[in-house]
Short mmCIF file of C-alpha atoms in Angstrom, two decimals:
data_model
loop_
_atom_site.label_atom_id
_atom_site.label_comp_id
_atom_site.label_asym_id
_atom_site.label_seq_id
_atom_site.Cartn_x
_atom_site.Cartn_y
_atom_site.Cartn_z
CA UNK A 1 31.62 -94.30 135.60
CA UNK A 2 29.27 -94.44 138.85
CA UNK A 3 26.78 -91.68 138.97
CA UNK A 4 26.92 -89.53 141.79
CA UNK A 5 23.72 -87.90 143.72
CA UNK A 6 23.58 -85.37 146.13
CA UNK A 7 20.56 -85.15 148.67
CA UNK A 8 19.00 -81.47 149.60
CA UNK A 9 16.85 -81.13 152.27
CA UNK A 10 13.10 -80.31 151.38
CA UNK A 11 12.85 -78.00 154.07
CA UNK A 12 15.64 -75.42 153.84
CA UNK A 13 17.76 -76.51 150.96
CA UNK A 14 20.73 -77.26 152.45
CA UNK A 15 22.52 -80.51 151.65
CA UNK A 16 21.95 -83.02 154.23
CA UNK A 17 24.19 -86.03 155.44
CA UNK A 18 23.75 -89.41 157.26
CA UNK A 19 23.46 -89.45 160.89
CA UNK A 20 25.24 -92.62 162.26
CA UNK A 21 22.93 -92.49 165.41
CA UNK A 22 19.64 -92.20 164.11
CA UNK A 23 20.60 -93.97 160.63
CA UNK A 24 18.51 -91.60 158.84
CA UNK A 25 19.79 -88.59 156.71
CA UNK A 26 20.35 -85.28 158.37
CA UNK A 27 20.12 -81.67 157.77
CA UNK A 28 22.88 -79.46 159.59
CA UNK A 29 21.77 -76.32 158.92
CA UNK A 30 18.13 -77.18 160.00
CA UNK A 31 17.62 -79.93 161.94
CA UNK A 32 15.56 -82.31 160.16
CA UNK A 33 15.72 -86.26 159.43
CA UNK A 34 14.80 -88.18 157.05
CA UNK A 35 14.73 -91.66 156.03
CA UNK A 36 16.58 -92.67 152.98
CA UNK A 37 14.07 -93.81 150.96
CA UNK A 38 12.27 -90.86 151.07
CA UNK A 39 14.31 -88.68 150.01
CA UNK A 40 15.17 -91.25 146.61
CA UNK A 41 11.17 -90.96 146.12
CA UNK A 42 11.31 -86.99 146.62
CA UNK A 43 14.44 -86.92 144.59
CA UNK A 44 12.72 -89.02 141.12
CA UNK A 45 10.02 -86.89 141.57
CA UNK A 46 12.33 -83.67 141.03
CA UNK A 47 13.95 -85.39 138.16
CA UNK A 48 11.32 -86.05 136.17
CA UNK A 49 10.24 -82.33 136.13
CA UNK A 50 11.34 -81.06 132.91
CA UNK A 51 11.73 -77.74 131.44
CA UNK A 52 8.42 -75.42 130.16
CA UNK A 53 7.34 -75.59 126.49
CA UNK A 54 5.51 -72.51 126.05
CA UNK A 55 6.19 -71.61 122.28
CA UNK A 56 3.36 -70.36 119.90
CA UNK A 57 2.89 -71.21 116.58
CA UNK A 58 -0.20 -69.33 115.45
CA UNK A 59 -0.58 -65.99 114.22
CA UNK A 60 -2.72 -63.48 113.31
CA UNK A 61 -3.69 -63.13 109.60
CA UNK A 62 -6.33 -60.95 109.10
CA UNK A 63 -5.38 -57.75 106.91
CA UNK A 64 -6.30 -54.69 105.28
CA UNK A 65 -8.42 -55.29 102.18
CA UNK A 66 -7.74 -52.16 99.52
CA UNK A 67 -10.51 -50.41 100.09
CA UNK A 68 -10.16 -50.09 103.97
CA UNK A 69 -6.67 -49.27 103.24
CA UNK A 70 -8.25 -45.73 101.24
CA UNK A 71 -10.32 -45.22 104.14
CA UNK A 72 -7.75 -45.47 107.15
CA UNK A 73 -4.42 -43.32 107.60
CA UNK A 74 -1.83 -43.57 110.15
CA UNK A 75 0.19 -40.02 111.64
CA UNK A 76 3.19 -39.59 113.82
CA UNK A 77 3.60 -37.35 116.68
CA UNK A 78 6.95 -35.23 115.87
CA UNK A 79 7.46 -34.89 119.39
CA UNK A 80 7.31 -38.15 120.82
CA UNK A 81 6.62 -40.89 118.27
CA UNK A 82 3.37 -41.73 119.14
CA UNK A 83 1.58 -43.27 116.60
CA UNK A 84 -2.53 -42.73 115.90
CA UNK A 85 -4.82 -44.27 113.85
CA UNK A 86 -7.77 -42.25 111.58
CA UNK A 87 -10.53 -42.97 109.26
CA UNK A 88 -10.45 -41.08 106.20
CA UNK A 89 -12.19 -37.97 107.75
CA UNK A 90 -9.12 -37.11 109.86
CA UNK A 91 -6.85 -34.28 108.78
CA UNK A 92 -5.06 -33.29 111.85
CA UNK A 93 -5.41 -33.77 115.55
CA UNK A 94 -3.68 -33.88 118.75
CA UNK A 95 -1.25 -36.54 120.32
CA UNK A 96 -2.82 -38.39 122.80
CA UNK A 97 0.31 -38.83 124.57
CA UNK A 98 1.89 -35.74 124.81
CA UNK A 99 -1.01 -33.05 123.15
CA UNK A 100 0.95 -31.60 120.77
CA UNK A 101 -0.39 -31.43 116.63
CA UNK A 102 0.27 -34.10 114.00
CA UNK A 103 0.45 -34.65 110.63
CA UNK A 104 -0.87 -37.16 108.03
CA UNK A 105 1.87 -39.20 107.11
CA UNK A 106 0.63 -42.53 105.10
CA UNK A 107 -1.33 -45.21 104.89
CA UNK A 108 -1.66 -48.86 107.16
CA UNK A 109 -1.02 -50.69 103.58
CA UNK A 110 -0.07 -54.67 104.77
CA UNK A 111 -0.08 -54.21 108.65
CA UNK A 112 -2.30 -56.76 109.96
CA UNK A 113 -6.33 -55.79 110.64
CA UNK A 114 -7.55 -55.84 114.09
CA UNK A 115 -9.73 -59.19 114.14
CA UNK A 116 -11.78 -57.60 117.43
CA UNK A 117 -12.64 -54.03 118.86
CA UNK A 118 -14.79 -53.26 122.07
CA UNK A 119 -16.49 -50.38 121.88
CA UNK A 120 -16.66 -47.16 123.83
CA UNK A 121 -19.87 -47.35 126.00
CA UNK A 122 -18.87 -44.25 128.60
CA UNK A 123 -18.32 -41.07 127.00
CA UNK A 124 -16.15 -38.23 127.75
CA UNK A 125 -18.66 -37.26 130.65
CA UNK A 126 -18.10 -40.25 132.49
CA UNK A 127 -14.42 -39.90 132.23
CA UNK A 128 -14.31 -36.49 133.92
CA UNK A 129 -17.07 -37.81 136.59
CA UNK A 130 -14.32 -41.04 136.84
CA UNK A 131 -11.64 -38.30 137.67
CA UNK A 132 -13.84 -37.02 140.53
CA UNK A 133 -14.40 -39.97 142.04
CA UNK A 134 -10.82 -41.23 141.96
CA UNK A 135 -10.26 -37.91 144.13
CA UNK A 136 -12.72 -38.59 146.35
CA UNK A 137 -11.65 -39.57 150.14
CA UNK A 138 -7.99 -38.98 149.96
CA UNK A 139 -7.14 -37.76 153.08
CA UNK A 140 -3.42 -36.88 151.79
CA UNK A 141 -4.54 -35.34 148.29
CA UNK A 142 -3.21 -31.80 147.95
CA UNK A 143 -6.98 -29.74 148.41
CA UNK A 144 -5.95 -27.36 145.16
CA UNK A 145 -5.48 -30.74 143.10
CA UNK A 146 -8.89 -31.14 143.88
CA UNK A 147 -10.54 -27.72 143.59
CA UNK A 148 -8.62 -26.08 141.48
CA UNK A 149 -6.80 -28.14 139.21
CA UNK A 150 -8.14 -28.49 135.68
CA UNK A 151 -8.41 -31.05 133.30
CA UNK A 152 -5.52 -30.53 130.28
CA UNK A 153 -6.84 -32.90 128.28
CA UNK A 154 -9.40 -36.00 127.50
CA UNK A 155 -8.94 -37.97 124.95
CA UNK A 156 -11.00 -41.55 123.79
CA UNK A 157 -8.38 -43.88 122.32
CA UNK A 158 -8.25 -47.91 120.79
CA UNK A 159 -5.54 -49.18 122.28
CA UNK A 160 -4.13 -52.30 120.72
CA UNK A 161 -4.03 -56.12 122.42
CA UNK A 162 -2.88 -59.15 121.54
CA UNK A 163 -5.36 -61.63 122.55
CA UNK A 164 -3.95 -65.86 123.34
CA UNK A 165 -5.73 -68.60 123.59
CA UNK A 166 -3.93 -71.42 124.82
CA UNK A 167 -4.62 -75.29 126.75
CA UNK A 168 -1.98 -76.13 129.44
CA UNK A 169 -0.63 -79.14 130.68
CA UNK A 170 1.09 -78.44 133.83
CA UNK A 171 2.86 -80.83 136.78
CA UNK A 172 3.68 -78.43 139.58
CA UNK A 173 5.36 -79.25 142.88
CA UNK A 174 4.51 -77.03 146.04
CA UNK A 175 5.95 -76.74 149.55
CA UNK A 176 3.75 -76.96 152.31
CA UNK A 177 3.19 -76.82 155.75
CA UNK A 178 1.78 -77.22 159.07
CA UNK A 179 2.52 -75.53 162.29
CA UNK A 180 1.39 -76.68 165.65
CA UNK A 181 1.81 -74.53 168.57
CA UNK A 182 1.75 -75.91 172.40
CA UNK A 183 2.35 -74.90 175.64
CA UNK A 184 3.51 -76.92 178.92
CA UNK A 185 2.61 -73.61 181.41
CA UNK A 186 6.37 -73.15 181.23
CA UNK A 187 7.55 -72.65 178.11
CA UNK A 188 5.74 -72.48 174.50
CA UNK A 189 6.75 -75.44 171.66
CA UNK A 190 5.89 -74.85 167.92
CA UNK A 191 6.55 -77.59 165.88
CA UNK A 192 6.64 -77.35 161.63
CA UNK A 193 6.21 -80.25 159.46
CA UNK A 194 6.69 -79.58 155.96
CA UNK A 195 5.89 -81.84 152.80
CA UNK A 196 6.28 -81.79 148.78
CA UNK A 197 3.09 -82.01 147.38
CA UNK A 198 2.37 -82.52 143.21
CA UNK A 199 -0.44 -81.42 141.38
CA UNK A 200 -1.05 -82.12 137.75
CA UNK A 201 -3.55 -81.61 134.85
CA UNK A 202 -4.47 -79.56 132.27
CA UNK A 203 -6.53 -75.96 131.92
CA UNK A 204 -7.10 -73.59 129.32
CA UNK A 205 -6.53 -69.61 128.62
CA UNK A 206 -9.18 -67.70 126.33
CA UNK A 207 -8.36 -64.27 125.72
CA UNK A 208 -5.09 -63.14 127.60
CA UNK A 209 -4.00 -59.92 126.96
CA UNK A 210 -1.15 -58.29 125.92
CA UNK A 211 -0.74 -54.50 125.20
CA UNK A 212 0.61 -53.94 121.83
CA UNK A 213 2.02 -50.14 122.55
CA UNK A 214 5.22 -49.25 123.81
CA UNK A 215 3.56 -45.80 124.53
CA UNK A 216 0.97 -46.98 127.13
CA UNK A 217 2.78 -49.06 130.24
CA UNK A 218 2.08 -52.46 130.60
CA UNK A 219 1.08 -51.85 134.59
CA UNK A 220 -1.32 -49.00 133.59
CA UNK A 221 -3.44 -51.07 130.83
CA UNK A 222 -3.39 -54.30 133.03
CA UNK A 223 -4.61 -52.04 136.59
CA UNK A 224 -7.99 -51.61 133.66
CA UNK A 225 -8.78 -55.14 133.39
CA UNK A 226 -10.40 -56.74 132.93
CA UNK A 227 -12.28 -56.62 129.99
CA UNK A 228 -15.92 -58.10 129.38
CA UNK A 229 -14.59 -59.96 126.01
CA UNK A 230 -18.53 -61.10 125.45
CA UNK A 231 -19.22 -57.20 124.19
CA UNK A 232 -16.26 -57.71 121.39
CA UNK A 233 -17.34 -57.21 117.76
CA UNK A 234 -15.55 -58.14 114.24
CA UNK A 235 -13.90 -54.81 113.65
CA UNK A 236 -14.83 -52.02 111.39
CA UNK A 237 -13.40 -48.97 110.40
CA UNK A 238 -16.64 -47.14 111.60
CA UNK A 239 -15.49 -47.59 115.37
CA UNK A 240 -12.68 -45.51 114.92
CA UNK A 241 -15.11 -42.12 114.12
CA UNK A 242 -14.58 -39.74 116.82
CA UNK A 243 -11.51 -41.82 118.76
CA UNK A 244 -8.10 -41.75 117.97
CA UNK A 245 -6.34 -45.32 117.25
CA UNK A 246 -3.00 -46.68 118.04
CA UNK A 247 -1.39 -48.74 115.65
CA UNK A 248 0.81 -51.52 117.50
CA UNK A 249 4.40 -51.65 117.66
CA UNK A 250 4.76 -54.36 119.51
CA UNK A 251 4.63 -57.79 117.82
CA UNK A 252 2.75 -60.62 118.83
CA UNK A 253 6.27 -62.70 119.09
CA UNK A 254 7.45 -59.43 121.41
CA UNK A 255 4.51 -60.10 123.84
CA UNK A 256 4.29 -63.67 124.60
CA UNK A 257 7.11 -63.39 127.27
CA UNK A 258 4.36 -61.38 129.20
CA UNK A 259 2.11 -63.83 127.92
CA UNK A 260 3.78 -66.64 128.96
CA UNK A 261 4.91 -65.29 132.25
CA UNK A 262 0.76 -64.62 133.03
CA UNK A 263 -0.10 -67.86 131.77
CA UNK A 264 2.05 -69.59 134.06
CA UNK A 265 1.53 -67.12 137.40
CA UNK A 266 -1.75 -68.55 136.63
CA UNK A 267 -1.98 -71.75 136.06
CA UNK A 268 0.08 -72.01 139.51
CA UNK A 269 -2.23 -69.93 141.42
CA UNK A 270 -5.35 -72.39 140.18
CA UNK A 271 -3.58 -75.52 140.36
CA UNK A 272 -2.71 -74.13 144.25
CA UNK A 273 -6.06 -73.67 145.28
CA UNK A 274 -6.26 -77.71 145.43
CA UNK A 275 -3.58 -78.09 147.75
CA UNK A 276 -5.50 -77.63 150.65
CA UNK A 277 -5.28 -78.63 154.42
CA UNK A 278 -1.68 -76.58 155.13
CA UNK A 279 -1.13 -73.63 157.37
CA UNK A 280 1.47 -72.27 154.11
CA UNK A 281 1.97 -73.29 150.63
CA UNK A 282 4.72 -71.90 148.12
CA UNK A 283 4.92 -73.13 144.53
CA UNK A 284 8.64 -74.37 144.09
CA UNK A 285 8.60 -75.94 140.93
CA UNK A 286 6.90 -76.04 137.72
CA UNK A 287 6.74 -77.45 134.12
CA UNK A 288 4.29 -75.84 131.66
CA UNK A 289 3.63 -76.95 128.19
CA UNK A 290 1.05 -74.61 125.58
CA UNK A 291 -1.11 -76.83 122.79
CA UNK A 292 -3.58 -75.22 120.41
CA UNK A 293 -1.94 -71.75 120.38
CA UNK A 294 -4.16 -68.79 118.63
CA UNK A 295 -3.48 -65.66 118.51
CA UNK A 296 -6.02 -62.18 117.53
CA UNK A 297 -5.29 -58.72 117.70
CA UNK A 298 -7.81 -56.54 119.37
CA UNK A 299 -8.47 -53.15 119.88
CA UNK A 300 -9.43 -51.70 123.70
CA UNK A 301 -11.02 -48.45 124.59
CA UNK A 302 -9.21 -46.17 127.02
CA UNK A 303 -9.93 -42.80 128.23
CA UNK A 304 -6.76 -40.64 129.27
CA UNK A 305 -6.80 -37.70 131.05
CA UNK A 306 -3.86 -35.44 131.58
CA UNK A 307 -3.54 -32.94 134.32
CA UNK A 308 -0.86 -30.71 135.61
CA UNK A 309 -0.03 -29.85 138.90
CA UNK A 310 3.03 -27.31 140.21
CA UNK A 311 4.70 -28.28 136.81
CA UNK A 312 4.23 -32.29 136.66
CA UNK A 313 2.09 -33.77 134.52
CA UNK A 314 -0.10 -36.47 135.88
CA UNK A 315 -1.70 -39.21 133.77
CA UNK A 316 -4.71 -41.22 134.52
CA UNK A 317 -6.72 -43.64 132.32
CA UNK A 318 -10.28 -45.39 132.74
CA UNK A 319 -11.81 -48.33 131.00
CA UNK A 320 -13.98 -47.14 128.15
CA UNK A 321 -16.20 -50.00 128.64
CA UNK A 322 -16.31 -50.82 132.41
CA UNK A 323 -15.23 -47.32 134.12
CA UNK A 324 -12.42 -48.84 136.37
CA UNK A 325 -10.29 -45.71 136.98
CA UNK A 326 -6.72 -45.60 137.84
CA UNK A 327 -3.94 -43.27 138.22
CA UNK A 328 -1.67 -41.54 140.16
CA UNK A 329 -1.92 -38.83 142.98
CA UNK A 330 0.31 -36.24 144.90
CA UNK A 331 0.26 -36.60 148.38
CA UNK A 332 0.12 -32.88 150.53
CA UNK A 333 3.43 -33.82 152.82
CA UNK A 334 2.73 -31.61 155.68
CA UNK A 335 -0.89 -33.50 155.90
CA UNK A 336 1.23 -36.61 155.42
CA UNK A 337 3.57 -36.17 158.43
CA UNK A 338 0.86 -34.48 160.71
CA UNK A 339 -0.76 -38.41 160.11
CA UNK A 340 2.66 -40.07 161.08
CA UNK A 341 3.62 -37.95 164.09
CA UNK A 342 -0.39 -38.48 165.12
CA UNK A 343 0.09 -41.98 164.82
CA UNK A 344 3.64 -42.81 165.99
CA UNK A 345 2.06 -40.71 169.30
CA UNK A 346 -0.69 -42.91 169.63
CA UNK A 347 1.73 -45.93 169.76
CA UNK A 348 4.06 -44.38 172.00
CA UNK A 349 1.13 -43.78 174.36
CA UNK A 350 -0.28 -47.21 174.18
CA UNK A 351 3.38 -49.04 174.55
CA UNK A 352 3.55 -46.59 178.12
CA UNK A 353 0.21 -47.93 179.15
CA UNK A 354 1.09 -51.59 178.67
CA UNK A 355 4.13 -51.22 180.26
CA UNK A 356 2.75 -49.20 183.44
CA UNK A 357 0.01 -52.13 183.94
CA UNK A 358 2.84 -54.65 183.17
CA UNK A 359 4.67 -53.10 186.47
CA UNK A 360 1.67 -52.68 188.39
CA UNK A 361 0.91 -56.40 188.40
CA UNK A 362 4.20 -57.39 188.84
#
């Protein structure tokens, strides 16, 4: 049976045809010719992109010997299901999540050891002194939030990462292209050429994070990064004295999806950088393969500080090692649209004044 092939054009998509009168192939929907030949070329070159291979084969292995297992107990937040981690001075405490008491309920006996921790460097100080600056010159923050609104709670916790190391080879292809704009004193041409270029080579990934809690959201711990992984330390118990600990419950097989996804955003963005020369340039294809997989579980420091305001609870966290701050605000509405009618005012003035001198030289 004769194979069949169908062209699309590189440009819009659209599936293009031969033009009798220029004997080239044409697109309908946009315009554009090509020559036969080159669009065989660009349409090998598509073919031969194959799908990712991003599966990993490594896993963590470090565990808890007997004795750390005596000296380390895990309790459960009735109301929520938070999970927190202790040393064997802890008897009760406070949910980190929601404030509200827990109990001792057993021991970490064959979950896996955290290989890494990074230590807290800022205390609870700098926390509340983070929260002050994060209120700092917002022009639409509710002035009680500010001067009247106390903190509920602060509380120092180890969250827990997944850490992968990975090489990649990648082949990407990426659209690009150049505009060029002229005028004739009558009317104004712009003319877009576009072309498929293809990059390909190989980088590596130390150290990409993935949180390991279902309780803290995965936009929340990635606006702290990043990290200075040169300050991790082979983890002991000792660490946890004075902090609370999450245990993870999300496997390292549950987080490479996120993993993989980051890896690959990634490796396109660097591999993009070398495609220069082009006023635009979109990635539109991509094959990425992982070799040399590892995988270590890591604890991070977090401060979270909950505050309530007219009944809602507002959350922000801060980088135990770094300070970056995020979180959160309410915005005073009647501030808000006093801006907007301000500035829709200012536009409506200006659009008058262009279009009184537009008459008046006319």
């Amino acid at each position: 049976m004769s194979e069949t092939l169908q062209y699309k054009c590189p440009c819009c998509g659209g599936a293009i045809e031969f033009d009798s009168k220029t004997q080239n192939m044409k697109c309908p929907y946009c315009d554009t010719e090509f020559d036969i030949e080159t669009l065989k070329s660009y349409d090998e070159a598509l073919n031969t992109i194959t799908a990712d291979e991003m599966e990993w084969n490594e896993e963590s292995q470090n565990v808890w010997n007997d004795e750390e297992n005596d000296n380390v107990h895990i309790y459960s937040c009735k109301s929520c299901g938070g999970e927190i981690v202790g040393d064997e001075n802890t008897a009760a405490t406070e949910c980190p999540y929601c404030g509200n008491p827990v109990v001792m309920m057993g021991k970490l006996s064959g979950d896996l050891k955290p290989d890494l921790v990074i230590p807290f460097k800022l205390d609870k100080k700098a926390a509340k002194e983070g929260l002050m600056k994060h209120l700092e010159k917002k022009p639409f923050l509710p002035k009680i939030f500010k001067t009247e609104n106390k903190i509920d709670e602060i509380k120092g916790i180890y969250v827990p990462f997944w850490l992968h190391d990975a090489d990649v080879d990648a082949d990407i292809r990426y659209r690009a292209t150049r505009v060029r704009t002229w005028s004739d004193g009558n009317y104004r041409y712009t003319k877009t050429s576009y072309y498929s270029v293809i990059r390909g080579g190989s980088i590596g990934f130390i150290n990409v994070p993935a949180d390991g809690s279902t309780k803290m959201p995965d936009d929340l711990m990635e606006s702290l990064e990043p990290y200075n992984m040169d300050e991790a330390v082979d983890f002991q118990t000792a660490y946890l004295s004075g902090f609370f600990a999450d245990k993870y419950d999300v496997t390292s097989s549950d987080s490479k999806e996120r993993v993989n996804s980051r890896i690959k955003e990634s490796t396109e963005e660097e591999f993009g950088r070398t495609v220069i020369g082009y006023t635009s340039v979109i990635t539109e294809n991509s094959r990425i393969a992982l070799k040399n997989q590892k995988t270590k579980y890591a604890l991070y420091p977090v401060w979270l500080l909950n505050t309530t305001y007219k009944g809602e609870k507002y959350t922000f966290a801060m980088n135990g090692q770094t300070g970056r701050f995020v979180g959160n605000l309410p915005i005073d509405n009647g501030a808000y649209f006093k801006w907007l009618s301000l500035l829709t005012a200012g536009i409506g003035a200006l659009m008058f004044g262009i279009s009184y001198l537009v008459h008046i030289f006319n």
